[in-house]
Short mmCIF file of C-alpha atoms in Angstrom, two decimals:
data_model
loop_
_atom_site.label_atom_id
_atom_site.label_comp_id
_atom_site.label_asym_id
_atom_site.label_seq_id
_atom_site.Cartn_x
_atom_site.Cartn_y
_atom_site.Cartn_z
CA MET A 6 -13.25 -29.38 -26.88
CA SER A 7 -13.28 -33.26 -27.96
CA GLN A 8 -13.60 -35.80 -25.20
CA LYS A 9 -10.72 -37.45 -26.26
CA ASP A 10 -9.10 -33.94 -24.97
CA ILE A 11 -11.28 -33.81 -21.64
CA LEU A 12 -9.87 -37.58 -20.93
CA ILE A 13 -5.98 -36.59 -21.67
CA TYR A 14 -6.59 -33.27 -18.94
CA LEU A 15 -7.95 -35.89 -16.84
CA LEU A 16 -5.23 -38.16 -16.80
CA THR A 17 -2.98 -35.77 -16.73
CA ILE A 18 -4.55 -34.36 -12.99
CA PHE A 19 -4.31 -38.31 -12.38
CA ILE A 20 -0.34 -38.47 -13.14
CA LEU A 21 0.08 -34.80 -11.53
CA ASN A 22 -1.96 -35.86 -8.36
CA SER A 23 0.28 -39.15 -7.48
CA ASN A 24 3.95 -36.45 -7.84
CA ILE A 25 1.57 -34.39 -5.21
CA SER A 26 0.92 -37.26 -3.19
CA GLU A 27 4.26 -38.33 -2.98
CA ALA A 28 5.69 -34.60 -2.38
CA ARG A 29 3.43 -33.63 0.74
CA ARG A 30 4.32 -36.56 1.85
CA SER A 31 8.23 -35.16 2.16
CA ARG A 32 6.73 -31.57 3.61
CA ASP A 33 4.37 -32.94 5.96
CA ASN A 34 6.52 -32.23 8.78
CA PHE A 35 6.03 -28.28 8.40
CA GLN A 36 2.52 -28.10 7.05
CA VAL A 37 0.46 -30.34 9.36
CA ASP A 38 0.65 -27.31 11.85
CA PRO A 39 3.05 -24.63 10.93
CA ASN A 40 4.70 -22.43 13.68
CA TYR A 41 3.93 -18.98 12.96
CA ARG A 42 6.77 -18.17 15.06
CA ASP A 43 9.51 -20.11 12.86
CA PRO A 44 11.33 -17.90 11.25
CA GLN A 45 12.34 -20.50 8.52
CA ILE A 46 8.83 -21.05 7.79
CA TRP A 47 7.29 -17.81 8.31
CA SER A 48 9.56 -14.66 7.77
CA GLY A 49 9.59 -11.60 5.66
CA SER A 50 6.38 -10.21 3.62
CA LEU A 51 3.44 -11.74 1.81
CA PRO A 52 5.02 -11.99 -1.67
CA VAL A 53 2.32 -9.71 -3.40
CA SER A 54 2.41 -9.66 -7.16
CA GLU A 55 1.44 -7.00 -10.01
CA THR A 56 -1.25 -9.95 -11.46
CA MET A 57 -2.70 -9.93 -7.59
CA LEU A 58 -3.16 -6.29 -7.42
CA THR A 59 -4.74 -6.34 -10.84
CA ASN A 60 -7.19 -8.60 -10.22
CA LEU A 61 -7.68 -6.74 -7.00
CA GLY A 62 -8.39 -4.00 -8.98
CA LEU A 63 -5.37 -1.79 -7.12
CA PHE A 64 -2.93 -1.75 -9.93
CA ARG A 65 -3.03 -1.32 -13.98
CA ARG A 66 0.19 -1.93 -16.19
CA HIS A 67 -0.38 -0.19 -19.86
CA PHE A 68 1.69 0.62 -22.83
CA SER A 69 1.74 4.32 -22.99
CA PHE A 70 1.99 5.70 -26.80
CA SER A 71 3.06 9.03 -27.57
CA LEU A 72 3.84 10.99 -30.59
CA PHE A 73 5.74 13.59 -29.10
CA SER A 74 7.56 12.32 -26.84
CA GLU A 75 9.24 8.30 -25.56
CA SER A 76 6.42 5.74 -25.46
CA LYS A 77 6.61 3.88 -22.08
CA ASP A 78 4.93 1.51 -19.70
CA VAL A 79 2.42 3.40 -17.29
CA ILE A 80 1.63 2.18 -13.71
CA GLU A 81 -1.26 3.57 -12.44
CA TRP A 82 -3.01 2.80 -8.83
CA HIS A 83 -6.42 2.86 -8.02
CA ILE A 84 -7.02 2.55 -4.04
CA ASP A 85 -8.96 5.82 -3.52
CA LYS A 86 -11.73 3.56 -2.92
CA ILE A 87 -10.24 1.01 -0.91
CA PHE A 88 -8.52 3.67 1.11
CA PRO A 89 -10.51 7.29 1.43
CA GLU A 90 -8.65 8.32 4.24
CA PHE A 91 -5.51 8.66 1.92
CA GLU A 92 -8.01 10.87 -1.22
CA GLY A 93 -5.55 13.52 -2.14
CA ALA A 94 -2.32 12.06 -0.15
CA SER A 95 0.81 13.88 -1.57
CA ARG A 96 3.07 11.27 -3.49
CA GLU A 97 5.45 10.67 -0.79
CA LEU A 98 2.17 9.53 1.21
CA LEU A 99 0.96 7.23 -1.62
CA LYS A 100 5.02 5.60 -2.16
CA VAL A 101 4.30 4.70 1.79
CA LEU A 102 1.14 3.30 1.32
CA GLN A 103 2.15 1.55 -1.65
CA SER A 104 4.94 0.24 0.18
CA LYS A 105 2.59 -1.23 2.51
CA ILE A 106 0.50 -2.74 0.35
CA GLN A 107 3.40 -4.78 -1.25
CA ASN A 108 4.53 -5.91 1.85
CA PRO A 109 2.10 -6.91 3.98
CA ARG A 110 3.53 -8.72 7.49
CA LEU A 111 3.83 -12.47 7.84
CA ARG A 112 3.35 -13.50 11.54
CA PRO A 113 1.36 -12.42 14.12
CA GLU A 114 3.61 -10.27 16.26
CA GLU A 115 4.61 -8.46 13.46
CA ILE A 116 1.15 -7.57 12.35
CA ALA A 117 0.61 -7.01 15.76
CA GLN A 118 3.04 -4.61 16.03
CA GLU A 119 2.07 -2.40 12.73
CA GLN A 120 -1.32 -2.34 14.60
CA GLN A 121 -0.02 -0.79 17.48
CA ASN A 122 1.59 1.76 15.80
CA ALA A 123 -1.57 3.29 14.70
CA LEU A 124 -2.92 2.64 18.15
CA ASP A 125 -0.11 4.20 19.97
CA LEU A 126 -0.75 7.66 18.23
CA ILE A 127 -4.46 7.65 19.38
CA SER A 128 -2.94 6.96 22.69
CA PHE A 129 -0.44 9.42 22.75
CA VAL A 130 -1.68 12.18 20.66
CA GLU A 131 -3.56 14.70 23.28
CA PRO A 132 -6.35 16.09 22.09
CA LEU A 133 -5.59 20.07 20.87
CA GLY A 134 -8.15 23.25 22.14
CA ASP A 135 -11.86 21.91 21.00
CA ARG A 136 -10.56 19.08 18.86
CA ASP A 137 -11.12 15.63 19.33
CA THR A 138 -8.71 12.50 18.90
CA SER A 139 -9.43 11.95 15.37
CA GLU A 140 -9.85 15.68 14.31
CA THR A 141 -5.85 16.49 16.30
CA LEU A 142 -4.49 13.73 14.08
CA GLN A 143 -5.91 15.41 10.82
CA TYR A 144 -4.61 18.17 12.10
CA ILE A 145 -1.21 16.48 11.99
CA SER A 146 -1.53 15.22 8.90
CA ASN A 147 -2.45 19.17 7.48
CA MET A 148 0.72 20.30 9.23
CA ILE A 149 2.59 17.12 6.88
CA GLY A 150 1.00 18.39 4.01
CA ASN A 151 1.78 22.25 4.76
CA PHE A 152 5.63 21.09 5.47
CA LEU A 153 5.34 19.02 1.16
CA ARG A 154 3.99 22.59 -0.10
CA GLU A 155 6.82 24.74 1.52
CA ARG A 156 9.64 21.97 0.20
CA ILE A 157 8.15 22.57 -3.02
CA ASN A 158 7.72 26.05 -3.07
CA PHE A 159 11.51 26.03 -1.58
CA HIS A 160 12.38 24.13 -4.88
CA LYS A 161 10.69 26.42 -7.28
CA GLU A 162 12.52 29.71 -5.79
CA LEU A 163 15.86 27.59 -5.49
CA HIS A 164 15.43 26.42 -9.57
CA TRP A 165 14.55 30.20 -9.86
CA LEU A 166 17.27 31.90 -8.37
CA ARG A 167 20.05 29.34 -9.93
CA VAL A 168 18.00 30.49 -13.22
CA ASP A 169 18.85 33.96 -12.38
CA HIS A 170 22.35 33.82 -11.92
CA TYR A 171 23.53 31.09 -14.38
CA GLY A 172 21.31 32.57 -16.92
CA ASP A 173 20.84 29.83 -20.40
CA TRP A 174 23.46 27.77 -19.09
CA TYR A 175 21.11 26.33 -16.17
CA GLY A 176 17.54 26.96 -17.73
CA SER A 177 17.82 28.11 -21.12
CA TYR A 178 17.10 31.46 -19.53
CA PHE A 179 18.60 35.19 -20.42
CA MET A 180 19.19 37.20 -18.14
CA ASP A 181 16.87 39.72 -17.20
CA PRO A 182 17.37 42.21 -14.11
CA MET A 183 13.56 43.02 -13.93
CA ASN A 184 13.17 38.80 -13.66
CA HIS A 185 15.77 38.36 -10.50
CA HIS A 186 14.44 36.91 -8.04
CA GLY A 187 15.72 37.73 -3.74
CA ILE A 188 16.85 34.78 -1.66
CA ASP A 189 13.64 35.64 0.97
CA GLU A 190 10.84 33.24 -0.30
CA ALA A 191 13.52 30.43 -0.52
CA VAL A 192 14.67 31.13 3.14
CA PHE A 193 11.38 31.67 4.22
CA SER A 194 9.75 28.24 3.06
CA LEU A 195 13.35 26.54 4.90
CA ALA A 196 12.79 28.51 7.95
CA ARG A 197 8.95 27.23 8.06
CA MET A 198 9.70 23.67 7.40
CA VAL A 199 12.13 23.43 10.31
CA ALA A 200 8.93 25.27 12.17
CA ILE A 201 6.61 22.62 11.22
CA LEU A 202 9.29 19.64 11.84
CA GLU A 203 9.68 20.89 15.56
CA ASP A 204 5.74 21.54 15.88
CA VAL A 205 5.41 17.88 14.69
CA TYR A 206 8.09 16.45 16.98
CA ALA A 207 6.81 18.50 20.02
CA MET A 208 3.30 16.12 19.62
CA ILE A 209 5.47 12.82 19.76
CA PRO A 210 6.34 12.01 23.61
CA GLU A 211 8.91 10.99 24.93
CA ASP A 212 7.81 7.33 25.85
CA ALA A 213 6.36 6.41 22.61
CA GLY A 214 7.03 2.69 21.06
CA GLY A 215 7.30 0.78 18.28
CA GLN A 216 7.60 2.74 15.05
CA ILE A 217 6.43 5.99 16.75
CA ALA A 218 9.04 6.11 18.78
CA HIS A 219 11.40 5.28 15.56
CA ILE A 220 10.43 8.36 14.00
CA ARG A 221 10.68 10.33 16.93
CA ASN A 222 14.39 9.43 16.70
CA LYS A 223 14.78 10.24 13.19
CA ILE A 224 13.46 13.85 13.44
CA GLU A 225 15.54 13.98 16.90
CA ASP A 226 18.66 13.05 14.40
CA THR A 227 17.53 15.32 11.92
CA PHE A 228 17.81 18.03 14.43
CA GLN A 229 21.33 17.43 14.80
CA ARG A 230 22.23 18.32 11.44
CA GLU A 231 24.95 20.94 10.89
CA GLU A 232 22.40 22.86 8.25
CA LEU A 233 19.79 23.23 10.52
CA GLN A 234 21.23 25.01 13.05
CA PRO A 235 21.17 28.57 11.88
CA PHE A 236 17.23 28.22 11.90
CA LEU A 237 17.32 26.43 15.30
CA GLU A 238 19.38 28.82 16.68
CA LYS A 239 16.51 31.75 16.11
CA ARG A 240 14.25 30.59 18.34
CA GLU A 241 11.86 33.77 18.07
CA LEU A 242 11.31 33.35 14.39
CA ILE A 243 11.27 29.46 14.59
CA ASP A 244 8.39 29.86 17.27
CA PHE A 245 6.75 33.07 15.16
CA LEU A 246 6.26 30.58 12.27
CA LYS A 247 4.57 27.53 13.76
CA SER A 248 1.49 29.74 13.66
CA ASN A 249 2.14 32.42 10.85
CA GLN A 250 2.24 31.59 7.37
CA ASN A 251 2.64 35.12 6.08
CA ILE A 252 5.97 36.12 5.07
CA GLY A 253 4.97 39.51 4.76
CA ALA A 254 4.83 39.19 8.73
CA VAL A 255 8.63 38.56 8.95
CA ARG A 256 10.23 40.93 6.44
CA SER A 257 10.95 43.69 9.48
CA ASN A 258 11.90 40.33 11.82
CA GLU A 259 15.89 40.62 12.76
CA GLU A 260 16.21 37.15 12.85
CA PHE A 261 15.10 36.50 9.64
CA ASN A 262 17.28 39.34 8.10
CA SER A 263 19.88 37.74 9.75
CA LEU A 264 19.41 34.43 8.12
CA LEU A 265 19.05 36.25 4.88
CA GLU A 266 22.63 37.54 5.19
CA GLU A 267 24.05 34.11 6.75
CA LEU A 268 22.27 32.35 3.47
CA SER A 269 23.16 34.82 0.94
CA ASP A 270 24.57 32.31 -1.38
CA LEU A 271 22.11 29.38 -1.01
CA TRP A 272 22.17 29.16 -5.02
CA VAL A 273 24.96 28.47 -5.78
CA ILE A 274 26.00 25.15 -7.38
CA SER A 275 29.60 23.84 -7.05
CA THR A 276 31.48 23.16 -10.24
CA GLU A 277 33.70 21.17 -8.68
CA ARG A 278 34.30 17.89 -9.41
CA GLY A 279 33.26 15.12 -6.85
CA GLY A 280 31.42 18.32 -4.37
CA GLY A 281 31.13 17.29 -1.32
CA PRO A 282 30.28 19.32 1.75
CA ALA A 283 33.74 21.31 1.70
CA ALA A 284 33.02 22.36 -2.10
CA HIS A 285 29.31 23.58 -1.75
CA PRO A 286 27.78 26.42 0.59
CA GLU A 287 26.02 25.32 3.63
CA LEU A 288 22.51 25.00 2.15
CA ARG A 289 23.15 22.32 -0.79
CA GLN A 290 23.24 19.91 1.89
CA PHE A 291 20.05 20.99 3.68
CA PRO A 292 18.29 17.68 4.95
CA ASP A 293 14.70 18.51 3.34
CA ARG A 294 14.20 15.11 2.15
CA MET A 295 15.50 13.47 5.34
CA MET A 296 13.09 15.87 6.80
CA GLN A 297 10.61 14.51 4.05
CA ALA A 298 11.33 10.80 5.02
CA CYS A 299 10.47 11.06 8.86
CA LEU A 300 7.21 12.65 8.20
CA ALA A 301 5.46 10.45 5.52
CA PRO A 302 5.60 7.82 8.16
CA LEU A 303 4.04 9.48 10.24
CA ASP A 304 1.32 10.81 8.02
CA TYR A 305 0.73 6.80 7.20
CA TYR A 306 0.06 6.21 10.75
CA CYS A 307 -2.05 9.04 11.84
CA ARG A 308 -4.38 7.79 8.79
CA VAL A 309 -4.96 4.62 10.03
CA ALA A 310 -5.35 5.79 13.21
CA ARG A 311 -8.21 7.70 12.02
CA ILE A 312 -9.73 4.90 10.24
CA SER A 313 -9.43 2.78 14.06
CA LEU A 314 -11.38 5.58 15.37
CA ASN A 315 -14.23 4.94 13.33
CA GLY A 316 -16.75 2.91 14.82
CA ASN A 317 -17.58 0.81 11.66
CA TYR A 318 -14.10 -0.47 11.61
CA THR A 319 -12.33 -3.21 13.71
CA VAL A 320 -8.68 -4.14 14.57
CA PRO A 321 -8.61 -7.86 13.20
CA ASN A 322 -7.67 -10.14 15.55
CA THR A 323 -4.51 -12.40 13.84
CA ASP A 324 -3.35 -14.67 16.39
CA GLN A 325 -5.41 -17.51 14.77
CA PRO A 326 -5.21 -21.12 13.71
CA VAL A 327 -3.97 -21.31 9.90
CA GLY A 328 -6.36 -21.13 7.29
CA THR A 329 -9.16 -18.87 9.78
CA ILE A 330 -11.09 -16.22 8.02
CA GLN A 331 -13.83 -14.86 9.99
CA LEU A 332 -15.72 -11.81 9.31
CA GLY A 333 -18.64 -10.69 11.15
CA SER A 334 -21.00 -8.52 8.88
CA TYR A 335 -18.18 -6.95 6.49
CA SER A 336 -18.70 -4.27 4.44
CA ASN A 337 -16.92 -5.31 1.05
CA PRO A 338 -14.50 -2.19 1.09
CA ILE A 339 -13.99 -2.89 -2.68
CA ILE A 340 -17.36 -1.90 -3.84
CA GLY A 341 -16.82 1.59 -2.69
CA ARG A 342 -18.46 4.61 -0.05
CA ASP A 343 -20.83 5.50 -3.03
CA VAL A 344 -23.05 2.46 -3.18
CA GLU A 345 -25.11 0.84 -0.82
CA ILE A 346 -23.29 -2.27 0.65
CA THR A 347 -25.05 -5.14 1.82
CA PRO A 348 -22.56 -6.42 4.94
CA ILE A 349 -22.08 -9.97 4.76
CA THR A 350 -20.77 -12.86 7.18
CA ILE A 351 -17.64 -15.02 6.16
CA GLY A 352 -16.70 -17.95 8.00
CA ILE A 353 -13.27 -20.33 6.75
CA ASP A 354 -11.65 -22.79 8.78
CA SER A 355 -10.14 -26.38 9.36
CA ASN A 356 -13.39 -27.54 9.08
CA THR A 357 -14.70 -25.44 6.26
CA PRO A 358 -11.50 -25.02 4.06
CA ALA A 359 -13.36 -23.21 1.17
CA LEU A 360 -15.61 -20.92 0.09
CA LEU A 361 -18.04 -21.85 -3.07
CA LEU A 362 -19.60 -18.65 -4.64
CA SER A 363 -22.69 -19.84 -7.18
CA GLY A 364 -24.90 -17.77 -8.44
CA PRO A 365 -25.75 -15.73 -11.24
CA ASN A 366 -24.13 -12.94 -13.42
CA MET A 367 -24.16 -9.29 -11.43
CA GLY A 368 -24.95 -11.24 -8.39
CA GLY A 369 -21.70 -10.72 -6.49
CA LYS A 370 -19.50 -13.33 -6.50
CA THR A 371 -16.26 -11.83 -8.17
CA THR A 372 -16.57 -8.41 -5.66
CA THR A 373 -16.95 -11.22 -2.83
CA ALA A 374 -14.08 -13.36 -3.54
CA ARG A 375 -11.77 -9.56 -4.20
CA GLY A 376 -13.59 -8.24 -1.34
CA LEU A 377 -12.43 -11.47 0.80
CA THR A 378 -8.92 -11.25 -0.46
CA MET A 379 -8.85 -7.63 0.32
CA ALA A 380 -9.46 -8.48 3.76
CA VAL A 381 -6.77 -10.72 4.06
CA LEU A 382 -4.45 -8.07 2.50
CA LEU A 383 -5.48 -5.17 4.90
CA SER A 384 -4.97 -7.54 7.81
CA GLN A 385 -1.24 -8.56 7.21
CA MET A 386 -0.67 -4.41 6.59
CA GLY A 387 -1.91 -4.30 10.17
CA VAL A 388 -5.32 -1.91 9.12
CA PRO A 389 -8.55 -2.57 10.53
CA LEU A 390 -11.40 -3.89 8.60
CA PRO A 391 -14.82 -2.56 7.78
CA ALA A 392 -16.53 -5.29 9.71
CA GLU A 393 -18.05 -5.82 13.35
CA SER A 394 -15.56 -8.67 14.16
CA ALA A 395 -12.59 -10.20 12.48
CA SER A 396 -10.55 -12.84 13.08
CA LEU A 397 -7.82 -14.12 10.31
CA ALA A 398 -4.75 -16.30 10.31
CA PRO A 399 -1.96 -14.85 8.14
CA PHE A 400 -1.73 -16.12 5.03
CA LYS A 401 2.17 -16.66 3.64
CA ASN A 402 0.67 -16.88 -0.44
CA ILE A 403 -1.98 -15.16 -1.79
CA TYR A 404 -2.84 -16.97 -5.03
CA THR A 405 -5.53 -15.30 -7.23
CA ILE A 406 -6.68 -16.94 -10.66
CA PHE A 407 -8.93 -13.77 -12.64
CA PRO A 408 -9.96 -14.84 -16.23
CA ARG A 409 -9.38 -11.62 -18.40
CA PRO A 410 -12.54 -10.67 -20.77
CA GLU A 411 -10.30 -11.47 -24.08
CA GLN A 412 -9.52 -14.63 -22.41
CA LEU A 413 -13.05 -16.14 -22.43
CA GLN A 414 -13.45 -15.79 -25.97
CA GLU A 415 -13.74 -18.64 -28.69
CA GLY A 416 -10.78 -19.92 -29.44
CA HIS A 417 -8.28 -18.13 -27.49
CA GLY A 418 -7.02 -21.42 -26.42
CA TYR A 419 -7.41 -20.21 -22.54
CA PHE A 420 -9.14 -23.16 -21.12
CA SER A 421 -5.68 -25.61 -21.84
CA LYS A 422 -4.12 -22.97 -20.36
CA LEU A 423 -6.21 -22.25 -17.17
CA VAL A 424 -5.79 -26.08 -16.65
CA GLU A 425 -1.93 -25.97 -16.89
CA GLU A 426 -2.03 -23.28 -14.30
CA ILE A 427 -4.26 -24.61 -12.03
CA THR A 428 -2.73 -28.37 -11.74
CA SER A 429 0.61 -26.84 -11.44
CA LEU A 430 -0.71 -24.84 -8.14
CA ILE A 431 -1.77 -27.92 -6.76
CA GLY A 432 1.43 -29.30 -6.50
CA LYS A 433 3.07 -26.70 -4.63
CA VAL A 434 0.10 -25.03 -2.49
CA GLY A 435 -0.92 -26.40 0.82
CA LEU A 436 -1.67 -25.33 4.95
CA GLY A 437 -0.80 -21.38 4.76
CA ASP A 438 -1.75 -20.63 1.29
CA LEU A 439 -5.03 -18.77 0.35
CA VAL A 440 -6.04 -19.76 -3.23
CA VAL A 441 -8.64 -17.44 -4.92
CA MET A 442 -10.46 -18.78 -8.33
CA ASP A 443 -12.81 -16.35 -10.36
CA GLU A 444 -15.16 -18.01 -12.89
CA VAL A 445 -12.97 -21.00 -13.26
CA PRO A 446 -12.72 -23.52 -14.98
CA THR A 447 -14.36 -22.34 -17.83
CA GLY A 448 -13.99 -22.36 -21.69
CA THR A 449 -15.63 -25.63 -22.58
CA GLU A 450 -19.24 -27.76 -22.81
CA TYR A 451 -20.67 -27.40 -19.34
CA ARG A 452 -20.80 -31.41 -18.97
CA GLU A 453 -17.41 -31.77 -19.14
CA LEU A 454 -16.64 -28.72 -17.08
CA VAL A 455 -18.47 -30.12 -14.20
CA ALA A 456 -16.33 -33.43 -13.90
CA ILE A 457 -12.67 -31.10 -14.67
CA ALA A 458 -14.04 -28.51 -11.99
CA VAL A 459 -14.73 -31.24 -9.19
CA VAL A 460 -11.29 -32.70 -9.93
CA LEU A 461 -9.49 -29.68 -9.52
CA ILE A 462 -11.35 -27.77 -6.83
CA GLU A 463 -11.31 -31.24 -4.73
CA ASP A 464 -7.30 -31.27 -5.09
CA LEU A 465 -6.91 -28.09 -4.28
CA ILE A 466 -8.58 -28.33 -1.05
CA ASP A 467 -6.67 -31.78 -0.32
CA SER A 468 -3.57 -29.89 -0.50
CA GLY A 469 -4.76 -28.25 2.67
CA ALA A 470 -4.59 -24.57 1.05
CA THR A 471 -7.62 -22.36 1.86
CA VAL A 472 -9.91 -22.14 -1.40
CA VAL A 473 -12.33 -20.01 -2.65
CA ALA A 474 -14.22 -20.28 -6.11
CA THR A 475 -16.71 -18.28 -7.97
CA GLY A 476 -18.89 -19.98 -10.59
CA HIS A 477 -21.72 -20.75 -12.46
CA LEU A 478 -20.99 -24.35 -12.07
CA LYS A 479 -24.09 -25.24 -9.67
CA LYS A 480 -24.04 -29.14 -10.32
CA ALA A 481 -19.84 -29.18 -9.83
CA PHE A 482 -20.15 -27.54 -6.42
CA GLU A 483 -23.07 -29.75 -5.43
CA LEU A 484 -20.71 -32.90 -6.14
CA ILE A 485 -17.96 -31.12 -4.13
CA ALA A 486 -20.64 -30.49 -1.35
CA GLU A 487 -21.53 -34.27 -1.43
CA ASP A 488 -17.27 -34.99 -0.92
CA THR A 489 -16.47 -32.56 1.37
CA GLY A 490 -19.36 -31.26 3.18
CA ILE A 491 -19.21 -27.66 2.24
CA GLN A 492 -21.94 -26.11 1.10
CA PRO A 493 -21.66 -23.46 -1.54
CA TYR A 494 -22.70 -19.67 -0.57
CA MET A 495 -25.23 -19.00 -2.83
CA HIS A 496 -25.42 -15.19 -3.91
CA THR A 497 -28.26 -13.29 -4.23
CA VAL A 498 -30.85 -15.69 -5.84
CA SER A 499 -30.81 -19.17 -6.33
CA GLU A 500 -30.39 -20.85 -9.83
#
């Protein structure tokens, strides 16, 4: 890049900074000391973009091409490393987790309530038999897993019942008396689902609070559904099924056989336009999805509660001054469980509003930047952190700039786009915003990069935003340290 181009960039930054200063003066009234409890400023959830999730390694979107089916965009989540307690989780539970990741809370009291939901479970749940609290929470998750398996089995049996009765009209299946399915398997799965829901409900005390109380109330509403009454009336059968998963043990049960008679037409599909309860037999409206909607969030909080019981985790204190990120002996979850982790201690506050990570390749700069961002995200989700101590103020925005390998190649034009992106960012960030930049700026001659890096990073710091920057520009970080008093955090080895 020519000296002329560099001068143009610096002139652009100078002009932009003049406009930024004027814009900031008009918004100083709420940026000097943001009130977390002012709903006009801190309300709703932290915006989480696909770019941010991709930069953290949690999310990947790619195009799937197929010769035999329609090509389409494919979304892949990579969360087992960060959330090992959710490994092997059902699709329904993963939807709850993904929703929490995409909707972190903004206000300390909202975050505290999320934290309390999991802590309430720990205090509410009484250990069963020789199980401790963690094992009891695992037992509840296992019961919910059993519910989901019975639900899958019910719909599988229902499908084959309809194939039997409707033939090729329903499933391109020609009638064959040898393939006829009875309704006993489907009814057994339904009865088991009701028994499991009752069992889980009994473990939630009446004085439960917060989201746990809401789940309990939703289960109570589900029990009022007319479609469940034939099952709830069969007390002997339902109580027996709470501890027995073998259909052979109930085939001679009088109440079970009574259910088979009552629900003999559960496979029927209404052909009347509009359908509705009046046009359908009773179980056409069976609320299995409603039942599942109660249990998946409970399973989520059970797993978060088990994280809280892990002695290596701590519940963050989020009622902190704006811009605070204090982590003591933080074991970066980005790295995963199979790698030995050296805990780090990080201190960012109003006096030290930036973290400058300098060091060689493979020294851990990018991993640390990602791990710090992940700590903020987890904290605002209300999830405990793998640290001895954690105090983090909520952030109202997180901006991540991570160059992809192909962008660093010669002739890609990344440098000009990068400077444009960062200068645009300088114009809109302020107190309560977190900016994380990895290996930026990059893409031109070293001495020119140093000059531009100093201008860009110092402007971001002056905006009031909390800044995390990684790079090889030791000289730039030294100049910033002279101007701001913020010392670079040298990673692994010195340059």
